[in-house]
Short mmCIF file of C-alpha atoms in Angstrom, two decimals:
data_model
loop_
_atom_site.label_atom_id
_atom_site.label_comp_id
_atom_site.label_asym_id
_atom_site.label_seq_id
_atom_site.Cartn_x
_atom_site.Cartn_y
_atom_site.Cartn_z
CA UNK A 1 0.00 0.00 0.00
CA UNK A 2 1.87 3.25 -1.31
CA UNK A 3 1.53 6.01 1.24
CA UNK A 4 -1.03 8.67 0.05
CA UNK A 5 -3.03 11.63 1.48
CA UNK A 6 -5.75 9.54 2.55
CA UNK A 7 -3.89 7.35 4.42
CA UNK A 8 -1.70 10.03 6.18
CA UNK A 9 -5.20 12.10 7.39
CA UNK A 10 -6.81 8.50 8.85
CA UNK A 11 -3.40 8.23 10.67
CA UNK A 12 -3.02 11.88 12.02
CA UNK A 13 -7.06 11.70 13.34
CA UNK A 14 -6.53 8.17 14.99
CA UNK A 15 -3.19 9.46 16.86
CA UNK A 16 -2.74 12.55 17.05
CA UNK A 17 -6.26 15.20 16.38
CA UNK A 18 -8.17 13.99 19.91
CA UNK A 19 -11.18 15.73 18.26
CA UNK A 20 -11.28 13.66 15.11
CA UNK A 21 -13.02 10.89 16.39
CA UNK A 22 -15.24 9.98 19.38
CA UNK A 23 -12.48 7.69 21.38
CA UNK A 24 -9.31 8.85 21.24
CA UNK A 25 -6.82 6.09 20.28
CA UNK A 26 -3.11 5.60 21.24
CA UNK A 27 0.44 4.14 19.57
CA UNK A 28 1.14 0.99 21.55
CA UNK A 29 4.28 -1.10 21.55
CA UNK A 30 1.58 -4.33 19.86
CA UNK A 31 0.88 -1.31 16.81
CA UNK A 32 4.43 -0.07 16.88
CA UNK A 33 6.15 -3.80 16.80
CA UNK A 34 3.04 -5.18 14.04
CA UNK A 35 4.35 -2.01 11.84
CA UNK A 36 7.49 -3.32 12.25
CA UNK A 37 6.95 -6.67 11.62
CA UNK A 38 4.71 -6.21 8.55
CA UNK A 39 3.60 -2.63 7.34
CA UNK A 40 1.23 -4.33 5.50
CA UNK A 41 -0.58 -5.64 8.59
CA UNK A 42 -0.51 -2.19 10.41
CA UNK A 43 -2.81 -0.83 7.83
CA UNK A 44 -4.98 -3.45 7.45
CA UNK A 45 -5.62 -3.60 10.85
CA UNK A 46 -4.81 0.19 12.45
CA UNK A 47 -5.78 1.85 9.48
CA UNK A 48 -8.44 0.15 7.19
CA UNK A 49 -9.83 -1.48 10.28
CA UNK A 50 -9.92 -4.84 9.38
CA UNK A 51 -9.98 -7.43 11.79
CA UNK A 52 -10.42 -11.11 12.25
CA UNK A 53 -14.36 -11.66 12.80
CA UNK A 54 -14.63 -12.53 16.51
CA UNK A 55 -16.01 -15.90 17.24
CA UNK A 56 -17.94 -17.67 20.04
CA UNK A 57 -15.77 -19.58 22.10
CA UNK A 58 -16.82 -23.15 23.28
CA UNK A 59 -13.53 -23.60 24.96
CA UNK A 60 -11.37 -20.35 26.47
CA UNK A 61 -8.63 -19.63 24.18
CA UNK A 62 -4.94 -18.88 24.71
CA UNK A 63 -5.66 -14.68 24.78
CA UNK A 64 -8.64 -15.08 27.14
CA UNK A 65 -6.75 -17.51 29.47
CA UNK A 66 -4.18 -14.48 29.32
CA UNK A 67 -6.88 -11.62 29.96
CA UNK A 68 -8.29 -13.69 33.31
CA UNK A 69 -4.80 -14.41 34.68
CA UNK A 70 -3.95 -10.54 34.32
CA UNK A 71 -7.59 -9.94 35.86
CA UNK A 72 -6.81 -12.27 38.64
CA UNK A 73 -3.71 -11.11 39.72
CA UNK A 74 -5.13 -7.38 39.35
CA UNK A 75 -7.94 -8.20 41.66
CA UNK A 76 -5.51 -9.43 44.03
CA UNK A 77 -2.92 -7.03 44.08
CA UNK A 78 -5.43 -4.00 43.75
CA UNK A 79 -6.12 -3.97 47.68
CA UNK A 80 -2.86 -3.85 48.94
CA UNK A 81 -0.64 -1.07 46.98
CA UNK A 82 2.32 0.13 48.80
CA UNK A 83 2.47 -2.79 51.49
CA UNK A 84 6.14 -4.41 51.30
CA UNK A 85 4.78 -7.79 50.53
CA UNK A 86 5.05 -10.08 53.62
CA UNK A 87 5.21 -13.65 53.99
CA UNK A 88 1.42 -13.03 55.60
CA UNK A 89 0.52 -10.90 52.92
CA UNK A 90 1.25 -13.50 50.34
CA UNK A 91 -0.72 -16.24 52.26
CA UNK A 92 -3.65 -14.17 52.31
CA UNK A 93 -3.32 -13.23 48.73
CA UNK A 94 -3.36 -17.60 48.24
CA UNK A 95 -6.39 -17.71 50.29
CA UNK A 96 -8.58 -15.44 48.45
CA UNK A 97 -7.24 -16.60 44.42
CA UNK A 98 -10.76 -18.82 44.38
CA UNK A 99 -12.82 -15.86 44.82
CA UNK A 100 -10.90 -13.44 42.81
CA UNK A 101 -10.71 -16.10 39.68
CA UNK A 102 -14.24 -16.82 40.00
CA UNK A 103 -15.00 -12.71 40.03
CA UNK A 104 -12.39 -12.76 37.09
CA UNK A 105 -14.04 -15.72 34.75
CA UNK A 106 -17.87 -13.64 36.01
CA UNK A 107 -16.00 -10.29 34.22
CA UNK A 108 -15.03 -11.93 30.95
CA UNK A 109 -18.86 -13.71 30.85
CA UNK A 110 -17.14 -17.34 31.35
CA UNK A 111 -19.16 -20.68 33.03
CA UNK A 112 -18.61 -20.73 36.52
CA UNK A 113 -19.40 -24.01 39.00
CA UNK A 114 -21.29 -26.77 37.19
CA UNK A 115 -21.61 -24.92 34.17
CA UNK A 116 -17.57 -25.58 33.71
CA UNK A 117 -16.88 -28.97 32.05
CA UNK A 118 -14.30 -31.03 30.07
CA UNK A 119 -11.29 -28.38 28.91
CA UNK A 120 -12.55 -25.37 30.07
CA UNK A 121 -12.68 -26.75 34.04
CA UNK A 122 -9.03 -28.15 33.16
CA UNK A 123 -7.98 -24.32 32.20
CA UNK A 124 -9.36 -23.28 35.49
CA UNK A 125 -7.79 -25.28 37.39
CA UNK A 126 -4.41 -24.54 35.27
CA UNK A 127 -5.31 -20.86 36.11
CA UNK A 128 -4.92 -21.28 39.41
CA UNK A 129 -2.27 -23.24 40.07
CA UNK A 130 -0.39 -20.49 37.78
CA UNK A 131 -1.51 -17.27 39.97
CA UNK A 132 -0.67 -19.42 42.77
CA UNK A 133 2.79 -20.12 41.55
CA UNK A 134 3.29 -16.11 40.52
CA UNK A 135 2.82 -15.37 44.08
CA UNK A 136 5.01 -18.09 45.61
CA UNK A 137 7.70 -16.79 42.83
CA UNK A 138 6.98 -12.87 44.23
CA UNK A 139 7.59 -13.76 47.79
CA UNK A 140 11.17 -15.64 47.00
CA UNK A 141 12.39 -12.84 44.96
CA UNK A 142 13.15 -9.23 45.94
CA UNK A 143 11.17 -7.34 48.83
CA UNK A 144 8.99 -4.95 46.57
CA UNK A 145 5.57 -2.98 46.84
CA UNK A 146 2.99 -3.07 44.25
CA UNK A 147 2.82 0.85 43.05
CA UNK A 148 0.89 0.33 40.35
CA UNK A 149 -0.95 -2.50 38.52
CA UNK A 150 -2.86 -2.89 35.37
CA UNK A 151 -3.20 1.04 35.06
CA UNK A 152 -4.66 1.62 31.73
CA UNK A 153 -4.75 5.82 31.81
CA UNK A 154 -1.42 6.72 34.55
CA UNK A 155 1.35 6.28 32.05
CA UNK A 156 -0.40 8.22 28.42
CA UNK A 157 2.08 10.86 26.73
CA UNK A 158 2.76 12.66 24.08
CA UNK A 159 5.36 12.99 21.83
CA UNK A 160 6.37 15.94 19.41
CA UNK A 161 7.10 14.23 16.25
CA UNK A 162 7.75 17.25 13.51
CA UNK A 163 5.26 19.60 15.61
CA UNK A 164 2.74 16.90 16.02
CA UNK A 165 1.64 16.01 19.30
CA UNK A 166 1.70 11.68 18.86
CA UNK A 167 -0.82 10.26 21.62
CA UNK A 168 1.35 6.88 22.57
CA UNK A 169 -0.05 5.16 25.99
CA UNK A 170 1.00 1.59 27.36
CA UNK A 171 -0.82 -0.59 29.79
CA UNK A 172 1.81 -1.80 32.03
CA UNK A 173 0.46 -5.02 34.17
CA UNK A 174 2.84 -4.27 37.73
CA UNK A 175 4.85 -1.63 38.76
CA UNK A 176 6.67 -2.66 41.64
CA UNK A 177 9.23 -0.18 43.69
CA UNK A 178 11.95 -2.20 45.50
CA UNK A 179 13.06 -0.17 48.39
CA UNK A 180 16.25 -2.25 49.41
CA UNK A 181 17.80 -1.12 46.08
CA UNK A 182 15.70 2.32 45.57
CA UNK A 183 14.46 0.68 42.03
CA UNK A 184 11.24 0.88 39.88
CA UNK A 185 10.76 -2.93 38.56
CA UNK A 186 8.07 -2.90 35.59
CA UNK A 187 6.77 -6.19 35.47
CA UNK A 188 4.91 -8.06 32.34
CA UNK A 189 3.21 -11.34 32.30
CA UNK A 190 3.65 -13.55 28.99
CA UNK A 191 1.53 -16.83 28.92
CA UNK A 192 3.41 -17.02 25.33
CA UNK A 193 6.84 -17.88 24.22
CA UNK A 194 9.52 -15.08 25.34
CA UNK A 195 12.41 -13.98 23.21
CA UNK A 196 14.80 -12.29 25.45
CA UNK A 197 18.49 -12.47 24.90
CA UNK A 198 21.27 -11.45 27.10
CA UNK A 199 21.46 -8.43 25.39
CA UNK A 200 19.60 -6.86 22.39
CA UNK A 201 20.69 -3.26 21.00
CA UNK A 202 18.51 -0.40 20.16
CA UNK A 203 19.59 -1.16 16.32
CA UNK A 204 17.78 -4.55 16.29
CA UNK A 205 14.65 -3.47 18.36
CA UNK A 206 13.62 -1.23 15.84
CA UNK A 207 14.84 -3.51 13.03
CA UNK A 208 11.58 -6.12 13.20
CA UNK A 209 9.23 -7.66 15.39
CA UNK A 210 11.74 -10.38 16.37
CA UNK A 211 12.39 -8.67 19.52
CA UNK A 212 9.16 -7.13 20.23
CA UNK A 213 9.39 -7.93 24.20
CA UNK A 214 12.56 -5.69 24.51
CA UNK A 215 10.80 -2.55 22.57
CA UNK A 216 8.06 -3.00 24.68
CA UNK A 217 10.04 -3.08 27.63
CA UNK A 218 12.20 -0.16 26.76
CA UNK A 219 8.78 1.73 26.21
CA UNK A 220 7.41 0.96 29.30
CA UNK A 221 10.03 2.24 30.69
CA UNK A 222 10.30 5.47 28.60
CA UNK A 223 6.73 6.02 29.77
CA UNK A 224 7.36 5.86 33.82
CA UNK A 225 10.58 7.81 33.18
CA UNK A 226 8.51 10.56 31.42
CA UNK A 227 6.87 10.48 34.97
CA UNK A 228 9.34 10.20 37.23
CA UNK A 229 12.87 11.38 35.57
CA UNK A 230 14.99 10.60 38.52
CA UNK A 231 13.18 7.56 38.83
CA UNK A 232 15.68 3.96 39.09
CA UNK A 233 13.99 1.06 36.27
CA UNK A 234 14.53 -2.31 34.73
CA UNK A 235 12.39 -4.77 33.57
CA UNK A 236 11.18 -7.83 33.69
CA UNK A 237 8.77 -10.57 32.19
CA UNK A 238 6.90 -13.54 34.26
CA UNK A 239 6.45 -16.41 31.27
CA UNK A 240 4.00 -18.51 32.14
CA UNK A 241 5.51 -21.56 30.92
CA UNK A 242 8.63 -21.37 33.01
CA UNK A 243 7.55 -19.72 36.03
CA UNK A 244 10.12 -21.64 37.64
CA UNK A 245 12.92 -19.56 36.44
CA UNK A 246 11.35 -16.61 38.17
CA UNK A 247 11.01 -12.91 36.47
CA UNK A 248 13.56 -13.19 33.09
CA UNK A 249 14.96 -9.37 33.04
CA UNK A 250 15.85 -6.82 29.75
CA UNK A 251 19.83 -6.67 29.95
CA UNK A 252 20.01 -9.74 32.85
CA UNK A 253 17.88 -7.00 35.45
CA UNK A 254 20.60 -4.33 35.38
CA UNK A 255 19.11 -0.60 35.41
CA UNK A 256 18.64 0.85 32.31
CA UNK A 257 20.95 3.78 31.69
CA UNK A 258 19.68 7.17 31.29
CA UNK A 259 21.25 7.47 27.80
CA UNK A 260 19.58 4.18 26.65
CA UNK A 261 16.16 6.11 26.75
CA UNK A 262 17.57 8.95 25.65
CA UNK A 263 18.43 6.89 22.25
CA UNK A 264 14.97 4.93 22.52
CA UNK A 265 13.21 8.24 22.40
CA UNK A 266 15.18 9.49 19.36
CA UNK A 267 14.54 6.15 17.16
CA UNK A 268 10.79 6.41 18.53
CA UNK A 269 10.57 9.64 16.87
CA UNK A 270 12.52 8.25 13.58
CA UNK A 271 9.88 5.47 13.99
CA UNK A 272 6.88 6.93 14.23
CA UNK A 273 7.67 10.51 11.21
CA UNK A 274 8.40 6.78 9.05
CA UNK A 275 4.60 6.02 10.21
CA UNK A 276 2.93 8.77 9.41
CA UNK A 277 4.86 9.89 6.57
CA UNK A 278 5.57 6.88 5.09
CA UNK A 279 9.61 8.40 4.60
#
């Protein structure tokens, strides 16, 4: 699709002219990385607005699974920002994961009790064990508070891109403050596979998709700093499927340097004029 007029005006009204249309949308790291990965896709799905038809689910699919584990933990979390979780804490967090799934599965208009049979009671009970296991994994690692979780309207920006003010927003799951170190640890849950080298430069994050966690880490982490400046971060991802190796860090969980955003900010900018330009 060769860039054109028409195209540039749907892309300056969805991102960046709040008046254009009735719900403001926002650049993500999934939009920024699908661009990446295929320009093609981006504008069949952020700008023509096509979409895979959504279907009725007879058993609860891999993203839905995802979307109640998030919910779950959320719901459990939500109650108790800014306590330094305990030992006690975390066994009453175990105790209450049977209500808080069931209030999860109730939000996302799933069977509940003896309406939950064959694969989808399985899933359940999979559910479970893994928001069990993300808490036993919280209280072995680093003494942290919850500052933040699942926050979809704290950490929204804008960015001048060639005068124009680029609406970019990221939902980051946890944002945990670890006050033995003085550090801000962003924390993402995968229930997919997770790419994450040793290390990964700025040069190949904005080369493809292939390393679509680390952009979105880096970007999470441009977003709190445009918050907090002074502010200490790193990142980290819980995968689901190997919760036994704990949180798996950008850059092995050292701090990310000042000048690293500094750089991230400058490509984003390179990025996003290629976007809306199409040079």
């Amino acid at each position: 699709i060769p860039p054109s007029p028409a195209t540039h005006e749907k892309l300056l009204k969805r991102y960046v002219h709040p008046s254009a249309s009735p719900k403001p949308t926002y650049l993500s790291a999934t939009s920024m990385t699908t661009y990446l990965g295929c320009k093609l896709k981006f504008y069949y799905r952020y700008i023509a607005g096509i979409r895979e038809p959504e279907t009725i689910e007879e058993n609860i699919e891999a993203n839905t699974l995802g979307s109640v584990l998030h919910y779950t933990l959320e719901l459990l979390y939500q109650d108790h920002l800014n306590k330094v979780v305990t030992p006690e804490l975390t066994k009453e967090l175990k105790a209450n994961i049977g209500h808080k799934l069931k209030a999860a599965f109730d939000a996302h208009d799933l069977p509940w009790g003896s309406e939950l049979r064959g694969m989808n009671f399985l899933l359940r009970e999979v559910i479970e064990q893994q928001v069990g296991r993300i808490l036993s994994q919280d209280r072995q690692g680093e003494v942290f508070q919850v500052i933040s979780i699942e926050d979809e309207n704290r950490f929204f920006t804008t960015l001048d891109v060639e005068g124009l003010p680029v609406r970019i927003n990221g939902m980051l799951d946890r944002v945990d403050f670890l006050p033995n170190d003085n550090v801000v640890r962003i924390i993402d849950y995968k229930t997919g596979y997770v790419d994450l080298p040793e290390h990964v430069t700025l040069d190949k994050c904005f080369e493809s998709d292939k390393h679509k966690e680390v952009f979105q880490g880096y970007l999470y982490a441009w977003l709190f700093q445009r918050q907090q400046p002074d502010a200490s971060i790193k990142v980290g991802y819980y995968t689901v499927r190997v919760l036994s190796k704990g949180v798996k860090y950008i850059e092995k969980g050292k701090v990310i340097p000042n000048q690293v955003l500094v750089e991230y900010e400058k490509r984003l900018k390179e990025l996003i004029h290629e976007m809306l330009t199409g040079d």
